[in-house]
Amino acid sequence: MQDTPDDVIVGEATSLVPATEEHLPLLTDWFADPEFVRNWGGRPLTRAEVAAKYTGRRRPAVVSLLVLKGVAPVGYAQYVPAGPRDGGIDMALLPHAQGQGLGPDAARALVRHLHAVMGWDRVTVDPEASNHRAIRAWTKAGFRPVGPQGSRLLMECRPSPSSA
Ligand SMILES: CC(C)(COP(=O)(O)OP(=O)(O)OC[C@H]1O[C@@H](n2cnc3c(N)ncnc32)[C@H](O)[C@@H]1OP(=O)(O)O)[C@@H](O)C(=O)NCCC(=O)NCCS
């Protein structure tokens, strides 16, 4: 059996790998699709915008990831530090990959990584308050509502030592 590379974040049903230049054609297709960006700013993006924002590292230290189911890319995720021990995550799955519990699985794996490897003790996510599916998914992943932030609901997860 092959060892898992260090930069792979492993969940039960999903894994997350760094999004790099090699994924630019794939991500360009995804972010050009109005359905994919419906809960991600709402506006389809150009290849140049995707290259600048979603492949590799960008200021302020956003880390871009592909969500995989097996070897198949099924979504995009990122994390953004806010302070030395906390920050936020965002995620969008392809329509065909939604509704199977993959989002919460990837979120749990990412939270575990941010806690155990990055040393974070607070992870936030801020879905639109009207995005009931996302709120349900993040609740399943261990996030709790903090309160409204404009049109969004701020949610947080404070991983405990036992969850590392
Ligand atoms: C949000 C997202 C990552 C969740 O991942 P997922 O794998 O689809 O989540 P799940 O399969 O666990 O399903 C979500 C839950 O919401 C429920 N749900 C679906 N539609 C719902 C609705 N309209 N209202 C309330 N709950 C809803 C599902 O029943 C499921 O709960 P259950 O397991 O208790 O039945 C994914 O759906 C996605 O990428 N959506 C589009 C982009 C997006 O909204 N990103 C989040 C931005 S913060």
CSV table of N, CA, C and O in Angstrom, one decimal, residues 37-139:
chain,number,residue,atom,x,y,z
A,37,VAL,N,-21.4,28.4,-8.8
A,37,VAL,CA,-21.1,29.6,-8.0
A,37,VAL,C,-22.3,30.2,-7.4
A,37,VAL,O,-22.2,31.3,-6.7
A,38,ARG,N,-23.4,29.5,-7.5
A,38,ARG,CA,-24.7,30.1,-6.9
A,38,ARG,C,-24.5,30.5,-5.4
A,38,ARG,O,-25.0,31.5,-5.0
A,39,ASN,N,-23.9,29.6,-4.7
A,39,ASN,CA,-23.6,29.9,-3.3
A,39,ASN,C,-22.1,30.3,-3.0
A,39,ASN,O,-21.6,30.0,-2.0
A,40,TRP,N,-21.5,30.8,-4.1
A,40,TRP,CA,-20.1,31.2,-4.0
A,40,TRP,C,-19.9,32.6,-4.7
A,40,TRP,O,-19.3,32.6,-5.7
A,41,GLY,N,-20.6,33.6,-4.1
A,41,GLY,CA,-20.5,34.9,-4.8
A,41,GLY,C,-21.5,35.2,-5.8
A,41,GLY,O,-21.8,36.3,-6.2
A,42,GLY,N,-22.0,34.1,-6.5
A,42,GLY,CA,-23.1,34.2,-7.4
A,42,GLY,C,-22.7,34.6,-8.8
A,42,GLY,O,-23.5,34.5,-9.7
A,43,ARG,N,-21.4,34.9,-9.1
A,43,ARG,CA,-21.0,35.4,-10.4
A,43,ARG,C,-19.9,34.4,-11.0
A,43,ARG,O,-18.9,34.1,-10.3
A,44,PRO,N,-20.2,33.9,-12.2
A,44,PRO,CA,-19.2,33.0,-12.8
A,44,PRO,C,-17.9,33.8,-13.0
A,44,PRO,O,-17.8,35.0,-13.2
A,45,LEU,N,-16.7,33.0,-12.9
A,45,LEU,CA,-15.4,33.7,-12.9
A,45,LEU,C,-14.7,33.3,-14.2
A,45,LEU,O,-14.9,32.3,-14.8
A,46,THR,N,-13.7,34.2,-14.6
A,46,THR,CA,-12.9,33.9,-15.7
A,46,THR,C,-11.7,33.0,-15.3
A,46,THR,O,-11.4,32.9,-14.1
A,47,ARG,N,-11.0,32.5,-16.3
A,47,ARG,CA,-9.8,31.6,-16.0
A,47,ARG,C,-8.8,32.5,-15.2
A,47,ARG,O,-8.2,32.0,-14.3
A,48,ALA,N,-8.6,33.7,-15.6
A,48,ALA,CA,-7.6,34.6,-14.9
A,48,ALA,C,-8.0,34.8,-13.5
A,48,ALA,O,-7.1,34.7,-12.6
A,49,GLU,N,-9.3,35.0,-13.2
A,49,GLU,CA,-9.7,35.2,-11.8
A,49,GLU,C,-9.5,33.9,-11.0
A,49,GLU,O,-9.1,33.9,-9.9
A,50,VAL,N,-9.8,32.8,-11.6
A,50,VAL,CA,-9.6,31.5,-10.9
A,50,VAL,C,-8.2,31.2,-10.7
A,50,VAL,O,-7.8,30.8,-9.6
A,51,ALA,N,-7.3,31.5,-11.7
A,51,ALA,CA,-5.8,31.3,-11.5
A,51,ALA,C,-5.3,32.2,-10.3
A,51,ALA,O,-4.5,31.7,-9.5
A,52,ALA,N,-5.8,33.4,-10.2
A,52,ALA,CA,-5.3,34.4,-9.2
A,52,ALA,C,-5.9,34.0,-7.8
A,52,ALA,O,-5.2,34.1,-6.8
A,53,LYS,N,-7.1,33.4,-7.8
A,53,LYS,CA,-7.7,33.2,-6.5
A,53,LYS,C,-7.7,31.8,-5.9
A,53,LYS,O,-7.7,31.6,-4.7
A,54,TYR,N,-7.8,30.8,-6.8
A,54,TYR,CA,-8.1,29.5,-6.4
A,54,TYR,C,-7.1,28.4,-6.6
A,54,TYR,O,-7.3,27.2,-6.4
A,55,THR,N,-5.9,28.8,-7.1
A,55,THR,CA,-4.8,27.8,-7.3
A,55,THR,C,-3.6,28.3,-6.5
A,55,THR,O,-3.2,29.4,-6.8
A,56,GLY,N,-3.0,27.5,-5.7
A,56,GLY,CA,-1.9,27.9,-5.0
A,56,GLY,C,-2.2,28.8,-3.8
A,56,GLY,O,-3.4,29.0,-3.5
A,57,ARG,N,-1.2,29.4,-3.2
A,57,ARG,CA,-1.5,30.2,-2.0
A,57,ARG,C,-1.6,31.6,-2.4
A,57,ARG,O,-1.0,32.1,-3.4
A,58,ARG,N,-2.5,32.3,-1.7
A,58,ARG,CA,-2.6,33.8,-2.0
A,58,ARG,C,-2.7,34.5,-0.7
A,58,ARG,O,-3.1,33.9,0.3
A,59,ARG,N,-2.5,35.8,-0.8
A,59,ARG,CA,-2.6,36.6,0.4
A,59,ARG,C,-4.1,36.7,0.8
A,59,ARG,O,-4.9,36.8,-0.1
A,60,PRO,N,-4.5,36.9,2.1
A,60,PRO,CA,-3.6,36.7,3.2
A,60,PRO,C,-3.6,35.2,3.6
A,60,PRO,O,-4.3,34.7,4.5
A,61,ALA,N,-2.7,34.5,2.9
A,61,ALA,CA,-2.5,33.1,3.3
A,61,ALA,C,-3.7,32.1,3.2
A,61,ALA,O,-3.9,31.2,3.9
A,62,VAL,N,-4.5,32.4,2.1
A,62,VAL,CA,-5.6,31.5,1.9
A,62,VAL,C,-5.0,30.2,1.3
A,62,VAL,O,-4.1,30.2,0.4
A,63,VAL,N,-5.4,29.1,1.8
A,63,VAL,CA,-5.0,27.8,1.3
A,63,VAL,C,-6.1,27.1,0.6
A,63,VAL,O,-7.2,26.9,1.1
A,64,SER,N,-5.8,26.8,-0.7
A,64,SER,CA,-6.9,26.3,-1.6
A,64,SER,C,-6.7,24.8,-1.7
A,64,SER,O,-5.6,24.3,-1.9
A,65,LEU,N,-7.8,24.1,-1.7
A,65,LEU,CA,-7.8,22.6,-1.7
A,65,LEU,C,-8.9,22.1,-2.6
A,65,LEU,O,-9.9,22.7,-2.9
A,66,LEU,N,-8.6,20.9,-3.2
A,66,LEU,CA,-9.6,20.1,-3.9
A,66,LEU,C,-10.2,19.1,-3.0
A,66,LEU,O,-9.4,18.4,-2.3
A,67,VAL,N,-11.5,18.9,-3.0
A,67,VAL,CA,-12.1,17.8,-2.3
A,67,VAL,C,-12.2,16.6,-3.2
A,67,VAL,O,-12.7,16.8,-4.4
A,68,LEU,N,-11.7,15.5,-2.8
A,68,LEU,CA,-11.8,14.3,-3.6
A,68,LEU,C,-12.7,13.2,-3.0
A,68,LEU,O,-12.7,13.1,-1.8
A,69,LYS,N,-13.4,12.5,-3.9
A,69,LYS,CA,-14.1,11.2,-3.4
A,69,LYS,C,-13.3,10.1,-4.1
A,69,LYS,O,-13.5,10.0,-5.3
A,70,GLY,N,-12.6,9.3,-3.4
A,70,GLY,CA,-11.7,8.4,-4.1
A,70,GLY,C,-10.6,9.3,-4.8
A,70,GLY,O,-10.0,10.1,-4.2
A,71,VAL,N,-10.5,9.1,-6.1
A,71,VAL,CA,-9.6,9.9,-6.9
A,71,VAL,C,-10.3,11.0,-7.6
A,71,VAL,O,-9.7,11.8,-8.3
A,72,ALA,N,-11.6,11.0,-7.5
A,72,ALA,CA,-12.4,12.0,-8.3
A,72,ALA,C,-12.6,13.3,-7.6
A,72,ALA,O,-13.0,13.3,-6.5
A,73,PRO,N,-12.2,14.4,-8.3
A,73,PRO,CA,-12.4,15.7,-7.7
A,73,PRO,C,-13.9,16.0,-7.7
A,73,PRO,O,-14.6,15.9,-8.7
A,74,VAL,N,-14.4,16.4,-6.5
A,74,VAL,CA,-15.9,16.6,-6.3
A,74,VAL,C,-16.2,18.0,-5.8
A,74,VAL,O,-17.3,18.4,-5.6
A,75,GLY,N,-15.1,18.8,-5.4
A,75,GLY,CA,-15.4,20.1,-4.9
A,75,GLY,C,-14.2,20.9,-4.6
A,75,GLY,O,-13.0,20.4,-4.7
A,76,TYR,N,-14.4,22.1,-4.2
A,76,TYR,CA,-13.3,23.0,-3.8
A,76,TYR,C,-13.5,23.5,-2.4
A,76,TYR,O,-14.6,23.7,-1.9
A,77,ALA,N,-12.4,23.6,-1.6
A,77,ALA,CA,-12.5,24.1,-0.2
A,77,ALA,C,-11.3,25.0,0.0
A,77,ALA,O,-10.3,24.9,-0.8
A,78,GLN,N,-11.4,25.8,1.0
A,78,GLN,CA,-10.2,26.7,1.3
A,78,GLN,C,-10.3,27.0,2.8
A,78,GLN,O,-11.3,26.9,3.5
A,79,TYR,N,-9.1,27.3,3.4
A,79,TYR,CA,-9.1,27.9,4.7
A,79,TYR,C,-8.3,29.1,4.8
A,79,TYR,O,-7.3,29.3,4.0
A,80,VAL,N,-8.7,30.0,5.7
A,80,VAL,CA,-8.1,31.4,5.7
A,80,VAL,C,-7.8,31.7,7.2
A,80,VAL,O,-8.8,31.8,8.0
A,81,PRO,N,-6.6,31.8,7.6
A,81,PRO,CA,-6.3,32.2,9.0
A,81,PRO,C,-6.8,33.6,9.3
A,81,PRO,O,-6.8,34.5,8.4
A,82,ALA,N,-7.3,33.7,10.5
A,82,ALA,CA,-7.8,35.1,11.0
A,82,ALA,C,-6.8,35.5,12.1
A,82,ALA,O,-6.6,36.7,12.2
A,83,GLY,N,-6.2,34.6,12.8
A,83,GLY,CA,-5.3,34.9,13.9
A,83,GLY,C,-4.3,33.7,13.9
A,83,GLY,O,-4.4,32.8,13.1
A,84,PRO,N,-3.4,33.7,14.9
A,84,PRO,CA,-2.5,32.6,15.0
A,84,PRO,C,-3.2,31.2,15.3
A,84,PRO,O,-2.6,30.2,14.9
A,85,ARG,N,-4.4,31.2,15.9
A,85,ARG,CA,-5.0,29.9,16.3
A,85,ARG,C,-6.4,29.8,15.8
A,85,ARG,O,-7.2,29.0,16.3
A,86,ASP,N,-6.8,30.6,14.8
A,86,ASP,CA,-8.2,30.5,14.4
A,86,ASP,C,-8.3,31.0,12.9
A,86,ASP,O,-7.4,31.7,12.4
A,87,GLY,N,-9.4,30.7,12.3
A,87,GLY,CA,-9.7,31.1,11.0
A,87,GLY,C,-10.9,30.5,10.4
A,87,GLY,O,-11.7,29.8,11.2
A,88,GLY,N,-11.2,30.7,9.1
A,88,GLY,CA,-12.4,30.3,8.5
A,88,GLY,C,-12.2,29.3,7.4
A,88,GLY,O,-11.1,29.2,6.9
A,89,ILE,N,-13.3,28.5,7.1
A,89,ILE,CA,-13.3,27.6,6.0
A,89,ILE,C,-14.4,27.9,5.1
A,89,ILE,O,-15.4,28.5,5.5
A,90,ASP,N,-14.3,27.5,3.8
A,90,ASP,CA,-15.4,27.6,2.8
A,90,ASP,C,-15.3,26.4,2.0
A,90,ASP,O,-14.2,25.8,1.8
A,91,MET,N,-16.5,26.0,1.4
A,91,MET,CA,-16.5,24.8,0.6
A,91,MET,C,-17.7,24.8,-0.4
A,91,MET,O,-18.8,25.3,0.0
A,92,ALA,N,-17.4,24.3,-1.6
A,92,ALA,CA,-18.5,24.1,-2.5
A,92,ALA,C,-18.3,22.8,-3.2
A,92,ALA,O,-17.2,22.5,-3.8
A,93,LEU,N,-19.3,21.9,-3.3
A,93,LEU,CA,-19.2,20.6,-4.0
A,93,LEU,C,-19.9,20.7,-5.3
A,93,LEU,O,-20.9,21.5,-5.5
A,94,LEU,N,-19.5,19.9,-6.3
A,94,LEU,CA,-20.3,19.8,-7.5
A,94,LEU,C,-21.7,19.4,-7.3
A,94,LEU,O,-21.9,18.6,-6.3
A,95,PRO,N,-22.7,19.8,-8.0
A,95,PRO,CA,-24.1,19.4,-7.8
A,95,PRO,C,-24.2,17.9,-7.6
A,95,PRO,O,-25.0,17.5,-6.7
A,96,HIS,N,-23.6,17.1,-8.5
A,96,HIS,CA,-23.8,15.7,-8.4
A,96,HIS,C,-23.2,15.0,-7.1
A,96,HIS,O,-23.6,13.9,-6.8
A,97,ALA,N,-22.3,15.8,-6.5
A,97,ALA,CA,-21.7,15.2,-5.3
A,97,ALA,C,-22.4,15.7,-4.0
A,97,ALA,O,-22.1,15.2,-2.9
A,98,GLN,N,-23.4,16.5,-4.1
A,98,GLN,CA,-24.1,17.0,-2.9
A,98,GLN,C,-25.1,16.0,-2.4
A,98,GLN,O,-25.6,15.1,-3.2
A,99,GLY,N,-25.5,16.2,-1.1
A,99,GLY,CA,-26.5,15.3,-0.6
A,99,GLY,C,-26.1,13.9,-0.2
A,99,GLY,O,-27.0,13.1,0.0
A,100,GLN,N,-24.8,13.7,-0.1
A,100,GLN,CA,-24.4,12.3,0.2
A,100,GLN,C,-23.5,12.4,1.5
A,100,GLN,O,-22.8,11.4,1.8
A,101,GLY,N,-23.5,13.5,2.2
A,101,GLY,CA,-22.7,13.6,3.4
A,101,GLY,C,-21.2,13.9,3.2
A,101,GLY,O,-20.5,13.8,4.1
A,102,LEU,N,-20.9,14.2,1.9
A,102,LEU,CA,-19.4,14.4,1.6
A,102,LEU,C,-18.9,15.7,2.2
A,102,LEU,O,-17.8,15.8,2.6
A,103,GLY,N,-19.8,16.7,2.2
A,103,GLY,CA,-19.4,18.0,2.7
A,103,GLY,C,-19.1,18.0,4.2
A,103,GLY,O,-18.0,18.4,4.6
A,104,PRO,N,-20.0,17.5,5.0
A,104,PRO,CA,-19.6,17.3,6.4
A,104,PRO,C,-18.4,16.4,6.7
A,104,PRO,O,-17.6,16.7,7.5
A,105,ASP,N,-18.2,15.4,5.9
A,105,ASP,CA,-17.1,14.5,6.0
A,105,ASP,C,-15.8,15.3,5.7
A,105,ASP,O,-14.8,15.2,6.5
A,106,ALA,N,-15.8,16.1,4.6
A,106,ALA,CA,-14.6,16.8,4.3
A,106,ALA,C,-14.3,17.9,5.4
A,106,ALA,O,-13.2,18.2,5.7
A,107,ALA,N,-15.4,18.5,5.8
A,107,ALA,CA,-15.3,19.6,6.8
A,107,ALA,C,-14.7,19.1,8.1
A,107,ALA,O,-13.9,19.7,8.8
A,108,ARG,N,-15.2,17.9,8.5
A,108,ARG,CA,-14.7,17.3,9.8
A,108,ARG,C,-13.2,17.0,9.6
A,108,ARG,O,-12.4,17.3,10.5
A,109,ALA,N,-12.8,16.5,8.5
A,109,ALA,CA,-11.3,16.2,8.2
A,109,ALA,C,-10.5,17.5,8.2
A,109,ALA,O,-9.4,17.5,8.8
A,110,LEU,N,-11.1,18.5,7.6
A,110,LEU,CA,-10.3,19.8,7.6
A,110,LEU,C,-10.2,20.4,9.0
A,110,LEU,O,-9.2,20.9,9.4
A,111,VAL,N,-11.3,20.4,9.7
A,111,VAL,CA,-11.2,20.9,11.1
A,111,VAL,C,-10.2,20.1,11.9
A,111,VAL,O,-9.4,20.7,12.7
A,112,ARG,N,-10.2,18.8,11.8
A,112,ARG,CA,-9.2,18.0,12.5
A,112,ARG,C,-7.8,18.4,12.2
A,112,ARG,O,-6.9,18.5,13.0
A,113,HIS,N,-7.6,18.6,10.9
A,113,HIS,CA,-6.2,19.0,10.4
A,113,HIS,C,-5.9,20.4,10.9
A,113,HIS,O,-4.8,20.6,11.4
A,114,LEU,N,-6.8,21.3,10.9
A,114,LEU,CA,-6.5,22.7,11.3
A,114,LEU,C,-6.2,22.7,12.8
A,114,LEU,O,-5.4,23.5,13.3
A,115,HIS,N,-6.9,21.8,13.6
A,115,HIS,CA,-6.6,21.7,15.0
A,115,HIS,C,-5.3,20.9,15.3
A,115,HIS,O,-4.4,21.5,15.9
A,116,ALA,N,-5.2,19.7,14.7
A,116,ALA,CA,-4.0,18.9,15.1
A,116,ALA,C,-2.7,19.3,14.4
A,116,ALA,O,-1.7,19.2,15.1
A,117,VAL,N,-2.8,19.8,13.2
A,117,VAL,CA,-1.6,20.2,12.5
A,117,VAL,C,-1.3,21.7,12.6
A,117,VAL,O,-0.1,22.1,12.8
A,118,MET,N,-2.3,22.5,12.4
A,118,MET,CA,-2.1,23.9,12.3
A,118,MET,C,-2.3,24.6,13.7
A,118,MET,O,-1.9,25.8,13.9
A,119,GLY,N,-2.8,23.8,14.7
A,119,GLY,CA,-2.9,24.4,16.1
A,119,GLY,C,-4.0,25.3,16.3
A,119,GLY,O,-4.1,26.0,17.3
A,120,TRP,N,-5.0,25.3,15.4
A,120,TRP,CA,-6.2,26.2,15.6
A,120,TRP,C,-7.1,25.6,16.7
A,120,TRP,O,-7.3,24.4,16.8
A,121,ASP,N,-7.7,26.5,17.5
A,121,ASP,CA,-8.7,26.0,18.5
A,121,ASP,C,-10.1,26.6,18.2
A,121,ASP,O,-11.0,26.4,18.9
A,122,ARG,N,-10.2,27.3,17.0
A,122,ARG,CA,-11.5,27.8,16.6
A,122,ARG,C,-11.5,27.9,15.1
A,122,ARG,O,-10.6,28.5,14.5
A,123,VAL,N,-12.5,27.3,14.5
A,123,VAL,CA,-12.7,27.3,13.1
A,123,VAL,C,-14.1,27.8,12.8
A,123,VAL,O,-15.1,27.4,13.5
A,124,THR,N,-14.2,28.8,11.9
A,124,THR,CA,-15.5,29.4,11.6
A,124,THR,C,-16.0,29.1,10.2
A,124,THR,O,-15.1,28.8,9.3
A,125,VAL,N,-17.3,29.3,9.9
A,125,VAL,CA,-17.8,29.2,8.6
A,125,VAL,C,-19.0,30.1,8.6
A,125,VAL,O,-19.6,30.3,9.7
A,126,ASP,N,-19.3,30.8,7.5
A,126,ASP,CA,-20.4,31.8,7.5
A,126,ASP,C,-21.3,31.7,6.3
A,126,ASP,O,-21.3,32.5,5.4
A,127,PRO,N,-22.1,30.6,6.3
A,127,PRO,CA,-23.1,30.5,5.2
A,127,PRO,C,-24.1,31.6,5.2
A,127,PRO,O,-24.4,32.2,6.3
A,128,GLU,N,-24.7,31.9,4.0
A,128,GLU,CA,-25.9,32.8,4.0
A,128,GLU,C,-26.9,32.2,4.9
A,128,GLU,O,-27.1,31.0,5.0
A,129,ALA,N,-27.6,33.1,5.7
A,129,ALA,CA,-28.6,32.6,6.6
A,129,ALA,C,-29.7,31.8,5.9
A,129,ALA,O,-30.4,31.0,6.5
A,130,SER,N,-29.9,32.1,4.6
A,130,SER,CA,-30.9,31.4,3.8
A,130,SER,C,-30.5,30.0,3.3
A,130,SER,O,-31.2,29.3,2.7
A,131,ASN,N,-29.2,29.7,3.5
A,131,ASN,CA,-28.6,28.5,2.9
A,131,ASN,C,-28.8,27.3,3.9
A,131,ASN,O,-27.8,26.9,4.6
A,132,HIS,N,-30.0,26.9,4.1
A,132,HIS,CA,-30.4,25.9,5.1
A,132,HIS,C,-29.6,24.6,5.0
A,132,HIS,O,-29.3,24.0,6.0
A,133,ARG,N,-29.3,24.2,3.7
A,133,ARG,CA,-28.6,23.0,3.5
A,133,ARG,C,-27.2,23.1,4.1
A,133,ARG,O,-26.7,22.2,4.8
A,134,ALA,N,-26.5,24.2,3.8
A,134,ALA,CA,-25.2,24.4,4.3
A,134,ALA,C,-25.2,24.5,5.9
A,134,ALA,O,-24.3,23.9,6.5
A,135,ILE,N,-26.2,25.2,6.4
A,135,ILE,CA,-26.2,25.3,7.9
A,135,ILE,C,-26.4,23.9,8.5
A,135,ILE,O,-25.8,23.5,9.5
A,136,ARG,N,-27.3,23.1,7.9
A,136,ARG,CA,-27.5,21.7,8.4
A,136,ARG,C,-26.2,20.9,8.2
A,136,ARG,O,-25.8,20.2,9.2
A,137,ALA,N,-25.5,21.1,7.1
A,137,ALA,CA,-24.3,20.3,6.9
A,137,ALA,C,-23.2,20.7,7.9
A,137,ALA,O,-22.5,19.8,8.5
A,138,TRP,N,-23.0,22.0,8.1
A,138,TRP,CA,-22.0,22.4,9.1
A,138,TRP,C,-22.4,22.0,10.5
A,138,TRP,O,-21.5,21.7,11.3
A,139,THR,N,-23.7,22.0,10.8
A,139,THR,CA,-24.1,21.5,12.1
A,139,THR,C,-23.7,20.1,12.3
A,139,THR,O,-23.2,19.7,13.3
